[in-house]
């Protein structure tokens, strides 16, 4: 059985196994929804971070946010893809972690979100930490205990 009593996530920095910002697909606040849908479709991700022109984290946009924004009263209105921007439909109430935080802080965010955005002192996104990396940490611990 996995014994987590000696496995201290508070000693592991979030920067270990973080995906650096330059490898993270993102969109910008003023991008039309058409562009955001293109990024999400081409990368295959369900949701990506939204940044401003200075790289500051503003929120997250998902494929379902865009589809929802296209629903009119009677039909799907494709023209919304061109008239609305990312800023109009993104989610802003998103928990983040600081670049100096440990994986313990990330764990709480990953209960409800598939990735945590990692920010510096000026709220710029320096990377993301994904559920996949957290599960790999737990898997490593599990097999270390069995060996
Ligand atoms: O293109 C992909 N490549 C790989 N290697 N895995 C992928 C890809 N697309 C999806 N996956 C897998 C990952 O295991 O499906 C999971 C769920 O994807 P998601 O959420 O719903 O699009 C992926 O899990 P994960 O690696 O733990 O990533 C969790 C979430 O983090 C993803 C996506 O919203 C975001 N994400 C991950 N890498 C990203 C990214 N967003 C932007 N840029 C990246 N490089």
PDB file of C-alpha atoms and ligand atoms in Angstrom, residues 19 23-25 43-48 114-115 128 130-132, ligand 1:
ATOM      1  CA  UNK A  19       6.268  23.255 -18.422  1.00  0.00           C
ATOM      2  CA  UNK A  23       6.273  25.703 -24.499  1.00  0.00           C
ATOM      3  CA  UNK A  24       2.759  26.558 -23.309  1.00  0.00           C
ATOM      4  CA  UNK A  25       0.107  27.290 -25.957  1.00  0.00           C
ATOM      5  CA  UNK A  43      -2.920  21.975 -30.248  1.00  0.00           C
ATOM      6  CA  UNK A  44      -5.546  19.452 -29.146  1.00  0.00           C
ATOM      7  CA  UNK A  45      -5.880  20.994 -25.680  1.00  0.00           C
ATOM      8  CA  UNK A  46      -9.273  21.586 -24.101  1.00  0.00           C
ATOM      9  CA  UNK A  47      -8.201  24.764 -22.308  1.00  0.00           C
ATOM     10  CA  UNK A  48      -5.248  27.177 -22.441  1.00  0.00           C
ATOM     11  CA  UNK A 114      -6.223  20.054 -15.017  1.00  0.00           C
ATOM     12  CA  UNK A 115      -3.297  22.496 -14.766  1.00  0.00           C
ATOM     13  CA  UNK A 128       2.150  25.602 -15.981  1.00  0.00           C
ATOM     14  CA  UNK A 130      -0.125  19.725 -15.091  1.00  0.00           C
ATOM     15  CA  UNK A 131      -2.023  16.847 -13.487  1.00  0.00           C
ATOM     16  CA  UNK A 132       0.110  14.511 -15.585  1.00  0.00           C
TER      17      UNK A 132
HETATM   18  O1  LIG B   1      -0.997  17.471 -27.445  1.00  0.00           O
HETATM   19  C1  LIG B   1      -0.898  16.700 -26.480  1.00  0.00           C
HETATM   20  N1  LIG B   1       0.289  16.081 -26.202  1.00  0.00           N
HETATM   21  C2  LIG B   1       0.405  15.231 -25.131  1.00  0.00           C
HETATM   22  N2  LIG B   1       1.590  14.644 -24.893  1.00  0.00           N
HETATM   23  N3  LIG B   1      -0.619  14.951 -24.260  1.00  0.00           N
HETATM   24  C3  LIG B   1      -1.830  15.536 -24.522  1.00  0.00           C
HETATM   25  C4  LIG B   1      -2.010  16.432 -25.591  1.00  0.00           C
HETATM   26  N4  LIG B   1      -3.281  16.862 -25.533  1.00  0.00           N
HETATM   27  C5  LIG B   1      -3.872  16.248 -24.466  1.00  0.00           C
HETATM   28  N5  LIG B   1      -2.983  15.429 -23.858  1.00  0.00           N
HETATM   29  C6  LIG B   1      -3.270  14.563 -22.692  1.00  0.00           C
HETATM   30  C7  LIG B   1      -2.429  14.957 -21.514  1.00  0.00           C
HETATM   31  O2  LIG B   1      -2.214  13.832 -20.683  1.00  0.00           O
HETATM   32  O3  LIG B   1      -4.670  14.743 -22.317  1.00  0.00           O
HETATM   33  C8  LIG B   1      -4.721  15.279 -21.008  1.00  0.00           C
HETATM   34  C9  LIG B   1      -5.825  16.289 -20.874  1.00  0.00           C
HETATM   35  O4  LIG B   1      -5.610  17.385 -21.781  1.00  0.00           O
HETATM   36  P1  LIG B   1      -6.441  18.708 -21.639  1.00  0.00           P
HETATM   37  O5  LIG B   1      -5.784  19.514 -20.426  1.00  0.00           O
HETATM   38  O6  LIG B   1      -7.847  18.394 -21.225  1.00  0.00           O
HETATM   39  O7  LIG B   1      -6.282  19.481 -22.935  1.00  0.00           O
HETATM   40  C10 LIG B   1      -3.346  15.947 -20.794  1.00  0.00           C
HETATM   41  O8  LIG B   1      -3.138  16.031 -19.386  1.00  0.00           O
HETATM   42  P2  LIG B   1      -2.006  16.953 -18.774  1.00  0.00           P
HETATM   43  O9  LIG B   1      -0.695  16.765 -19.485  1.00  0.00           O
HETATM   44  O10 LIG B   1      -2.043  16.750 -17.303  1.00  0.00           O
HETATM   45  O11 LIG B   1      -2.485  18.448 -19.107  1.00  0.00           O
HETATM   46  C11 LIG B   1      -3.537  19.037 -18.370  1.00  0.00           C
HETATM   47  C12 LIG B   1      -4.040  20.267 -19.058  1.00  0.00           C
HETATM   48  O12 LIG B   1      -3.005  21.244 -19.125  1.00  0.00           O
HETATM   49  C13 LIG B   1      -4.466  20.020 -20.497  1.00  0.00           C
HETATM   50  C14 LIG B   1      -4.351  21.417 -21.099  1.00  0.00           C
HETATM   51  O13 LIG B   1      -5.502  22.209 -20.777  1.00  0.00           O
HETATM   52  C15 LIG B   1      -3.156  21.997 -20.322  1.00  0.00           C
HETATM   53  N6  LIG B   1      -1.899  21.872 -21.060  1.00  0.00           N
HETATM   54  C16 LIG B   1      -1.005  20.861 -20.969  1.00  0.00           C
HETATM   55  N7  LIG B   1       0.086  21.100 -21.732  1.00  0.00           N
HETATM   56  C17 LIG B   1      -0.112  22.302 -22.297  1.00  0.00           C
HETATM   57  C18 LIG B   1      -1.386  22.796 -21.876  1.00  0.00           C
HETATM   58  N8  LIG B   1      -1.864  23.976 -22.272  1.00  0.00           N
HETATM   59  C19 LIG B   1      -1.108  24.689 -23.126  1.00  0.00           C
HETATM   60  N9  LIG B   1       0.115  24.297 -23.584  1.00  0.00           N
HETATM   61  C20 LIG B   1       0.648  23.116 -23.192  1.00  0.00           C
HETATM   62  N10 LIG B   1       1.876  22.755 -23.649  1.00  0.00           N
END
